Amino acid sequence: KAGVTQTPRYLIKTRGQQVTLSCSPISGHRSVSWYQQTPGQGLQFLFEYFSETQRNKGNFPGRFSGRQFSNSRSEMNVSTLELGDSALYLCASSLEGPLNEKLFFGSGTQLSVL
Amino acid sequence: AQKVTQAQTEISVVEKEDVTLDCVYETRDTTYYLFWYKQPPSGELVFLIRRNSFDEQNEISGRYSWNFQKSTSSFNFTITASQVVDSAVYFCALSSDHSSASKIIFGSGTRLSIRP
């Protein structure tokens, strides 16, 4: 069974640009959640999608958005990039949701904002 | 407020030594779940264990063992006879069974280095 796939692996952008990251969950998993990992703030929950609907959202500005497609693949978008958005963005999938389930993580997208 | 504290930022031991990673949590919820994840250099977090708040039994899986004590709000992780492949960052996490997934809280992680 293929794991969670995130593309691209690395990304370099400049301030003010926008970026789209992609996540393909494990086959059969309906929940996809996104996390931001930085040295200063650690791992922080961004949002969760389930059956194409955003079910939960963390405490991030509106520049961070996402969506989920009918095949459960998910994308997250960050507009008007800021230097502080430089981070490892991790996607995780699970059958029903992240609260009390085992999460399967991808290797992440390392975003650098210059 | 919910919080997970991993006071040990970095630990370095020689191979075959035993090592314990500490995790202290705070929550007012009576039903909650605790997790440990391992993050190797490749980046993905790997699930190690899940414990619910009603099950205080210790668990052993090979060289790994976990000690859950509600009285001290701790969920410590011990690696026996450590190996170089155990080198990684380890995260303790807490979640409640409420609807808000923003209540999933990760600790700051402990970087474990096993020297040959």
PDB file of C-alpha atoms in Angstrom:
ATOM      1  CA  LYS A   1       0.000   0.000   0.000  1.00  0.00           C
ATOM      2  CA  ALA A   2       1.466   3.349  -1.007  1.00  0.00           C
ATOM      3  CA  GLY A   3       2.070   5.849   1.785  1.00  0.00           C
ATOM      4  CA  VAL A   4       1.164   9.507   1.950  1.00  0.00           C
ATOM      5  CA  THR A   5       2.757  11.381  -0.928  1.00  0.00           C
ATOM      6  CA  GLN A   6       3.567  15.068  -0.791  1.00  0.00           C
ATOM      7  CA  THR A   7       4.802  17.154  -3.695  1.00  0.00           C
ATOM      8  CA  PRO A   8       6.981  18.990  -4.220  1.00  0.00           C
ATOM      9  CA  ARG A   9       9.617  17.960  -1.699  1.00  0.00           C
ATOM     10  CA  TYR A  10      11.358  21.332  -1.739  1.00  0.00           C
ATOM     11  CA  LEU A  11      10.166  24.755  -2.799  1.00  0.00           C
ATOM     12  CA  ILE A  12      11.795  28.178  -2.864  1.00  0.00           C
ATOM     13  CA  LYS A  13       9.635  31.273  -3.217  1.00  0.00           C
ATOM     14  CA  THR A  14       9.981  34.990  -2.644  1.00  0.00           C
ATOM     15  CA  ARG A  15       7.915  37.223  -0.410  1.00  0.00           C
ATOM     16  CA  GLY A  16       4.537  38.145  -1.847  1.00  0.00           C
ATOM     17  CA  GLN A  17       4.250  35.081  -4.057  1.00  0.00           C
ATOM     18  CA  GLN A  18       1.754  32.324  -3.545  1.00  0.00           C
ATOM     19  CA  VAL A  19       2.334  28.595  -3.337  1.00  0.00           C
ATOM     20  CA  THR A  20       0.304  25.401  -3.670  1.00  0.00           C
ATOM     21  CA  LEU A  21       1.310  22.174  -1.990  1.00  0.00           C
ATOM     22  CA  SER A  22      -0.163  18.791  -2.811  1.00  0.00           C
ATOM     23  CA  CYS A  23      -0.919  15.729  -0.710  1.00  0.00           C
ATOM     24  CA  SER A  24      -2.138  12.307  -1.814  1.00  0.00           C
ATOM     25  CA  PRO A  25      -3.396  10.267   1.148  1.00  0.00           C
ATOM     26  CA  ILE A  26      -3.269   6.544   1.617  1.00  0.00           C
ATOM     27  CA  SER A  27      -5.884   4.833  -0.485  1.00  0.00           C
ATOM     28  CA  GLY A  28      -9.159   4.595   1.424  1.00  0.00           C
ATOM     29  CA  HIS A  29      -8.327   7.362   3.898  1.00  0.00           C
ATOM     30  CA  ARG A  30     -10.894  10.118   3.891  1.00  0.00           C
ATOM     31  CA  SER A  31      -9.327  12.555   6.336  1.00  0.00           C
ATOM     32  CA  VAL A  32      -6.372  14.730   5.419  1.00  0.00           C
ATOM     33  CA  SER A  33      -4.847  17.131   7.901  1.00  0.00           C
ATOM     34  CA  TRP A  34      -2.028  19.620   7.459  1.00  0.00           C
ATOM     35  CA  TYR A  35       0.617  20.727   9.937  1.00  0.00           C
ATOM     36  CA  GLN A  36       3.288  23.394   9.905  1.00  0.00           C
ATOM     37  CA  GLN A  37       6.608  22.572  11.542  1.00  0.00           C
ATOM     38  CA  THR A  38       9.109  25.294  12.420  1.00  0.00           C
ATOM     39  CA  PRO A  39      12.058  25.300  14.824  1.00  0.00           C
ATOM     40  CA  GLY A  40      10.464  28.067  16.868  1.00  0.00           C
ATOM     41  CA  GLN A  41       6.824  27.023  17.033  1.00  0.00           C
ATOM     42  CA  GLY A  42       7.158  23.275  16.605  1.00  0.00           C
ATOM     43  CA  LEU A  43       4.298  21.330  15.049  1.00  0.00           C
ATOM     44  CA  GLN A  44       1.079  23.273  14.647  1.00  0.00           C
ATOM     45  CA  PHE A  45      -2.228  22.111  13.230  1.00  0.00           C
ATOM     46  CA  LEU A  46      -3.361  24.013  10.134  1.00  0.00           C
ATOM     47  CA  PHE A  47      -6.600  22.377   9.030  1.00  0.00           C
ATOM     48  CA  GLU A  48      -8.358  19.116   8.368  1.00  0.00           C
ATOM     49  CA  TYR A  49     -10.460  18.015   5.432  1.00  0.00           C
ATOM     50  CA  PHE A  50     -12.895  15.147   5.378  1.00  0.00           C
ATOM     51  CA  SER A  51     -14.965  14.148   2.360  1.00  0.00           C
ATOM     52  CA  GLU A  52     -14.144  17.408   0.559  1.00  0.00           C
ATOM     53  CA  THR A  53     -15.213  19.578   3.503  1.00  0.00           C
ATOM     54  CA  GLN A  54     -13.018  21.534   5.870  1.00  0.00           C
ATOM     55  CA  ARG A  55     -13.884  20.058   9.228  1.00  0.00           C
ATOM     56  CA  ASN A  56     -11.469  21.894  11.480  1.00  0.00           C
ATOM     57  CA  LYS A  57      -9.092  24.821  11.272  1.00  0.00           C
ATOM     58  CA  GLY A  58      -6.164  25.861  13.400  1.00  0.00           C
ATOM     59  CA  ASN A  59      -5.172  29.349  14.399  1.00  0.00           C
ATOM     60  CA  PHE A  60      -3.631  30.576  11.152  1.00  0.00           C
ATOM     61  CA  PRO A  61      -4.432  33.666   9.060  1.00  0.00           C
ATOM     62  CA  GLY A  62      -6.727  33.531   6.055  1.00  0.00           C
ATOM     63  CA  ARG A  63      -3.711  33.478   3.723  1.00  0.00           C
ATOM     64  CA  PHE A  64      -3.590  29.764   4.472  1.00  0.00           C
ATOM     65  CA  SER A  65      -6.293  27.803   2.725  1.00  0.00           C
ATOM     66  CA  GLY A  66      -6.884  24.362   1.390  1.00  0.00           C
ATOM     67  CA  ARG A  67      -9.229  22.031  -0.341  1.00  0.00           C
ATOM     68  CA  GLN A  68      -9.895  18.362  -0.820  1.00  0.00           C
ATOM     69  CA  PHE A  69     -10.944  16.676  -4.019  1.00  0.00           C
ATOM     70  CA  SER A  70     -13.361  13.803  -4.521  1.00  0.00           C
ATOM     71  CA  ASN A  71     -10.455  11.333  -4.638  1.00  0.00           C
ATOM     72  CA  SER A  72      -9.353  12.608  -1.189  1.00  0.00           C
ATOM     73  CA  ARG A  73      -6.258  14.305  -2.555  1.00  0.00           C
ATOM     74  CA  SER A  74      -5.706  17.635  -0.896  1.00  0.00           C
ATOM     75  CA  GLU A  75      -3.976  20.874  -1.688  1.00  0.00           C
ATOM     76  CA  MET A  76      -3.047  23.731   0.553  1.00  0.00           C
ATOM     77  CA  ASN A  77      -2.385  27.233  -0.658  1.00  0.00           C
ATOM     78  CA  VAL A  78      -0.516  30.069   0.960  1.00  0.00           C
ATOM     79  CA  SER A  79      -0.966  33.494  -0.585  1.00  0.00           C
ATOM     80  CA  THR A  80       1.147  36.611  -0.139  1.00  0.00           C
ATOM     81  CA  LEU A  81       4.037  34.652   1.332  1.00  0.00           C
ATOM     82  CA  GLU A  82       5.937  36.052   4.289  1.00  0.00           C
ATOM     83  CA  LEU A  83       9.409  35.150   5.520  1.00  0.00           C
ATOM     84  CA  GLY A  84       7.819  33.516   8.567  1.00  0.00           C
ATOM     85  CA  ASP A  85       6.011  31.026   6.365  1.00  0.00           C
ATOM     86  CA  SER A  86       9.289  29.194   5.807  1.00  0.00           C
ATOM     87  CA  ALA A  87       8.648  25.783   7.308  1.00  0.00           C
ATOM     88  CA  LEU A  88       8.202  22.089   6.747  1.00  0.00           C
ATOM     89  CA  TYR A  89       4.578  21.454   5.821  1.00  0.00           C
ATOM     90  CA  LEU A  90       3.403  17.992   6.723  1.00  0.00           C
ATOM     91  CA  CYS A  91       0.296  16.253   5.523  1.00  0.00           C
ATOM     92  CA  ALA A  92      -1.257  13.337   7.369  1.00  0.00           C
ATOM     93  CA  SER A  93      -4.066  11.019   6.461  1.00  0.00           C
ATOM     94  CA  SER A  94      -6.330   8.782   8.485  1.00  0.00           C
ATOM     95  CA  LEU A  95      -9.534   6.873   8.018  1.00  0.00           C
ATOM     96  CA  GLU A  96     -11.896   9.141   9.902  1.00  0.00           C
ATOM     97  CA  GLY A  97      -9.996  11.965  11.561  1.00  0.00           C
ATOM     98  CA  PRO A  98      -6.920  12.987  13.517  1.00  0.00           C
ATOM     99  CA  LEU A  99      -8.307  13.325  17.006  1.00  0.00           C
ATOM    100  CA  ASN A 100      -7.912   9.814  18.288  1.00  0.00           C
ATOM    101  CA  GLU A 101      -6.573   7.916  15.351  1.00  0.00           C
ATOM    102  CA  LYS A 102      -3.196   6.871  14.176  1.00  0.00           C
ATOM    103  CA  LEU A 103      -1.979   9.393  11.635  1.00  0.00           C
ATOM    104  CA  PHE A 104       0.107   8.494   8.602  1.00  0.00           C
ATOM    105  CA  PHE A 105       2.403  11.326   7.624  1.00  0.00           C
ATOM    106  CA  GLY A 106       4.091  12.235   4.383  1.00  0.00           C
ATOM    107  CA  SER A 107       7.706  13.366   4.217  1.00  0.00           C
ATOM    108  CA  GLY A 108       6.614  16.960   3.918  1.00  0.00           C
ATOM    109  CA  THR A 109       7.289  19.925   1.679  1.00  0.00           C
ATOM    110  CA  GLN A 110      10.149  22.143   2.800  1.00  0.00           C
ATOM    111  CA  LEU A 111       9.175  25.695   1.878  1.00  0.00           C
ATOM    112  CA  SER A 112      11.755  28.452   1.940  1.00  0.00           C
ATOM    113  CA  VAL A 113      10.598  32.042   1.517  1.00  0.00           C
ATOM    114  CA  LEU A 114      13.329  34.504   0.525  1.00  0.00           C
TER     115      LEU A 114
ATOM    116  CA  ALA B   1      -5.497  25.002  28.427  1.00  0.00           C
ATOM    117  CA  GLN B   2      -3.899  21.926  26.974  1.00  0.00           C
ATOM    118  CA  LYS B   3      -0.160  21.612  26.907  1.00  0.00           C
ATOM    119  CA  VAL B   4       2.517  19.015  26.266  1.00  0.00           C
ATOM    120  CA  THR B   5       5.972  19.534  27.697  1.00  0.00           C
ATOM    121  CA  GLN B   6       9.038  17.647  26.573  1.00  0.00           C
ATOM    122  CA  ALA B   7      11.677  19.219  28.747  1.00  0.00           C
ATOM    123  CA  GLN B   8      14.577  17.336  27.180  1.00  0.00           C
ATOM    124  CA  THR B   9      15.538  19.171  24.010  1.00  0.00           C
ATOM    125  CA  GLU B  10      18.397  16.846  23.094  1.00  0.00           C
ATOM    126  CA  ILE B  11      19.711  13.575  24.461  1.00  0.00           C
ATOM    127  CA  SER B  12      22.858  11.782  23.366  1.00  0.00           C
ATOM    128  CA  VAL B  13      23.756   8.302  24.555  1.00  0.00           C
ATOM    129  CA  VAL B  14      26.082   5.547  23.503  1.00  0.00           C
ATOM    130  CA  GLU B  15      24.630   2.580  21.677  1.00  0.00           C
ATOM    131  CA  LYS B  16      23.163  -0.149  23.909  1.00  0.00           C
ATOM    132  CA  GLU B  17      22.398   2.270  26.716  1.00  0.00           C
ATOM    133  CA  ASP B  18      18.814   2.601  27.923  1.00  0.00           C
ATOM    134  CA  VAL B  19      17.226   6.020  27.485  1.00  0.00           C
ATOM    135  CA  THR B  20      13.967   7.556  28.728  1.00  0.00           C
ATOM    136  CA  LEU B  21      12.191  10.415  27.011  1.00  0.00           C
ATOM    137  CA  ASP B  22       9.937  12.422  29.285  1.00  0.00           C
ATOM    138  CA  CYS B  23       6.507  13.786  28.442  1.00  0.00           C
ATOM    139  CA  VAL B  24       4.299  15.782  30.796  1.00  0.00           C
ATOM    140  CA  TYR B  25       0.861  16.921  29.725  1.00  0.00           C
ATOM    141  CA  GLU B  26      -1.854  19.244  30.959  1.00  0.00           C
ATOM    142  CA  THR B  27      -5.536  18.941  30.162  1.00  0.00           C
ATOM    143  CA  ARG B  28      -8.863  19.471  31.890  1.00  0.00           C
ATOM    144  CA  ASP B  29     -10.573  16.877  29.735  1.00  0.00           C
ATOM    145  CA  THR B  30     -11.341  13.538  31.329  1.00  0.00           C
ATOM    146  CA  THR B  31     -11.201  11.713  28.014  1.00  0.00           C
ATOM    147  CA  TYR B  32      -8.110  12.225  25.959  1.00  0.00           C
ATOM    148  CA  TYR B  33      -5.511  10.400  23.907  1.00  0.00           C
ATOM    149  CA  LEU B  34      -1.757  10.443  24.129  1.00  0.00           C
ATOM    150  CA  PHE B  35       0.618   9.591  21.312  1.00  0.00           C
ATOM    151  CA  TRP B  36       4.276   9.195  20.555  1.00  0.00           C
ATOM    152  CA  TYR B  37       5.639   9.799  17.072  1.00  0.00           C
ATOM    153  CA  LYS B  38       9.154   9.387  15.709  1.00  0.00           C
ATOM    154  CA  GLN B  39      10.544  11.746  13.074  1.00  0.00           C
ATOM    155  CA  PRO B  40      13.635  10.335  11.339  1.00  0.00           C
ATOM    156  CA  PRO B  41      15.817  12.555   9.115  1.00  0.00           C
ATOM    157  CA  SER B  42      13.588  11.745   6.131  1.00  0.00           C
ATOM    158  CA  GLY B  43      10.937  13.993   7.674  1.00  0.00           C
ATOM    159  CA  GLU B  44       7.768  11.947   7.987  1.00  0.00           C
ATOM    160  CA  LEU B  45       6.387  11.323  11.450  1.00  0.00           C
ATOM    161  CA  VAL B  46       5.971   7.662  12.257  1.00  0.00           C
ATOM    162  CA  PHE B  47       3.296   6.559  14.702  1.00  0.00           C
ATOM    163  CA  LEU B  48       4.610   4.616  17.690  1.00  0.00           C
ATOM    164  CA  ILE B  49       1.781   4.334  20.183  1.00  0.00           C
ATOM    165  CA  ARG B  50      -1.647   5.646  21.174  1.00  0.00           C
ATOM    166  CA  ARG B  51      -3.023   5.527  24.690  1.00  0.00           C
ATOM    167  CA  ASN B  52      -6.434   6.623  25.917  1.00  0.00           C
ATOM    168  CA  SER B  53      -6.912   8.255  29.295  1.00  0.00           C
ATOM    169  CA  PHE B  54      -8.710   5.271  30.772  1.00  0.00           C
ATOM    170  CA  ASP B  55      -5.953   2.781  30.123  1.00  0.00           C
ATOM    171  CA  GLU B  56      -3.023   3.232  32.469  1.00  0.00           C
ATOM    172  CA  GLN B  57      -1.411  -0.077  31.755  1.00  0.00           C
ATOM    173  CA  ASN B  58       2.180   0.160  30.711  1.00  0.00           C
ATOM    174  CA  GLU B  59       2.993  -1.150  27.277  1.00  0.00           C
ATOM    175  CA  ILE B  60       6.023  -2.874  25.886  1.00  0.00           C
ATOM    176  CA  SER B  61       6.801  -3.371  22.224  1.00  0.00           C
ATOM    177  CA  GLY B  62      10.170  -4.958  21.649  1.00  0.00           C
ATOM    178  CA  ARG B  63      12.803  -2.545  22.908  1.00  0.00           C
ATOM    179  CA  TYR B  64      10.210   0.201  23.400  1.00  0.00           C
ATOM    180  CA  SER B  65       8.134   0.694  26.521  1.00  0.00           C
ATOM    181  CA  TRP B  66       5.777   3.373  27.724  1.00  0.00           C
ATOM    182  CA  ASN B  67       4.856   4.400  31.250  1.00  0.00           C
ATOM    183  CA  PHE B  68       1.558   6.260  31.592  1.00  0.00           C
ATOM    184  CA  GLN B  69       0.841   7.769  35.006  1.00  0.00           C
ATOM    185  CA  LYS B  70      -2.236   9.952  35.375  1.00  0.00           C
ATOM    186  CA  SER B  71      -1.249  10.896  38.918  1.00  0.00           C
ATOM    187  CA  THR B  72       1.765  12.789  37.587  1.00  0.00           C
ATOM    188  CA  SER B  73       0.301  13.549  34.120  1.00  0.00           C
ATOM    189  CA  SER B  74       3.226  11.839  32.490  1.00  0.00           C
ATOM    190  CA  PHE B  75       3.614   9.513  29.525  1.00  0.00           C
ATOM    191  CA  ASN B  76       7.275   8.581  29.366  1.00  0.00           C
ATOM    192  CA  PHE B  77       8.960   6.541  26.667  1.00  0.00           C
ATOM    193  CA  THR B  78      11.912   4.234  27.273  1.00  0.00           C
ATOM    194  CA  ILE B  79      14.163   2.646  24.685  1.00  0.00           C
ATOM    195  CA  THR B  80      16.093  -0.315  25.999  1.00  0.00           C
ATOM    196  CA  ALA B  81      19.450  -1.249  24.476  1.00  0.00           C
ATOM    197  CA  SER B  82      19.377   1.714  22.115  1.00  0.00           C
ATOM    198  CA  GLN B  83      20.581   1.391  18.539  1.00  0.00           C
ATOM    199  CA  VAL B  84      21.895   3.933  16.035  1.00  0.00           C
ATOM    200  CA  VAL B  85      18.672   3.549  14.028  1.00  0.00           C
ATOM    201  CA  ASP B  86      16.776   4.971  16.994  1.00  0.00           C
ATOM    202  CA  SER B  87      18.342   8.367  16.301  1.00  0.00           C
ATOM    203  CA  ALA B  88      15.464  10.726  15.495  1.00  0.00           C
ATOM    204  CA  VAL B  89      13.268  13.435  16.939  1.00  0.00           C
ATOM    205  CA  TYR B  90      10.502  12.057  19.125  1.00  0.00           C
ATOM    206  CA  PHE B  91       7.236  13.877  19.681  1.00  0.00           C
ATOM    207  CA  CYS B  92       4.658  13.346  22.366  1.00  0.00           C
ATOM    208  CA  ALA B  93       1.134  14.542  21.481  1.00  0.00           C
ATOM    209  CA  LEU B  94      -2.206  15.003  23.189  1.00  0.00           C
ATOM    210  CA  SER B  95      -5.704  15.136  21.737  1.00  0.00           C
ATOM    211  CA  SER B  96      -9.173  15.209  23.237  1.00  0.00           C
ATOM    212  CA  ASP B  97     -12.295  13.642  21.813  1.00  0.00           C
ATOM    213  CA  HIS B  98     -14.004  16.940  21.265  1.00  0.00           C
ATOM    214  CA  SER B  99     -14.802  18.096  17.791  1.00  0.00           C
ATOM    215  CA  SER B 100     -12.029  20.634  17.493  1.00  0.00           C
ATOM    216  CA  ALA B 101      -8.946  19.142  15.955  1.00  0.00           C
ATOM    217  CA  SER B 102      -7.074  22.268  16.971  1.00  0.00           C
ATOM    218  CA  LYS B 103      -6.888  20.533  20.336  1.00  0.00           C
ATOM    219  CA  ILE B 104      -4.232  18.204  18.936  1.00  0.00           C
ATOM    220  CA  ILE B 105      -1.155  19.450  20.718  1.00  0.00           C
ATOM    221  CA  PHE B 106       2.369  18.285  19.980  1.00  0.00           C
ATOM    222  CA  GLY B 107       5.266  18.699  22.356  1.00  0.00           C
ATOM    223  CA  SER B 108       8.369  20.487  21.135  1.00  0.00           C
ATOM    224  CA  GLY B 109      10.159  17.203  20.546  1.00  0.00           C
ATOM    225  CA  THR B 110      13.276  15.533  21.900  1.00  0.00           C
ATOM    226  CA  ARG B 111      16.192  14.987  19.541  1.00  0.00           C
ATOM    227  CA  LEU B 112      17.773  11.642  20.366  1.00  0.00           C
ATOM    228  CA  SER B 113      21.254  10.814  19.104  1.00  0.00           C
ATOM    229  CA  ILE B 114      22.659   7.340  19.547  1.00  0.00           C
ATOM    230  CA  ARG B 115      26.444   7.225  19.178  1.00  0.00           C
ATOM    231  CA  PRO B 116      28.082   4.012  17.942  1.00  0.00           C
TER     232      PRO B 116
END
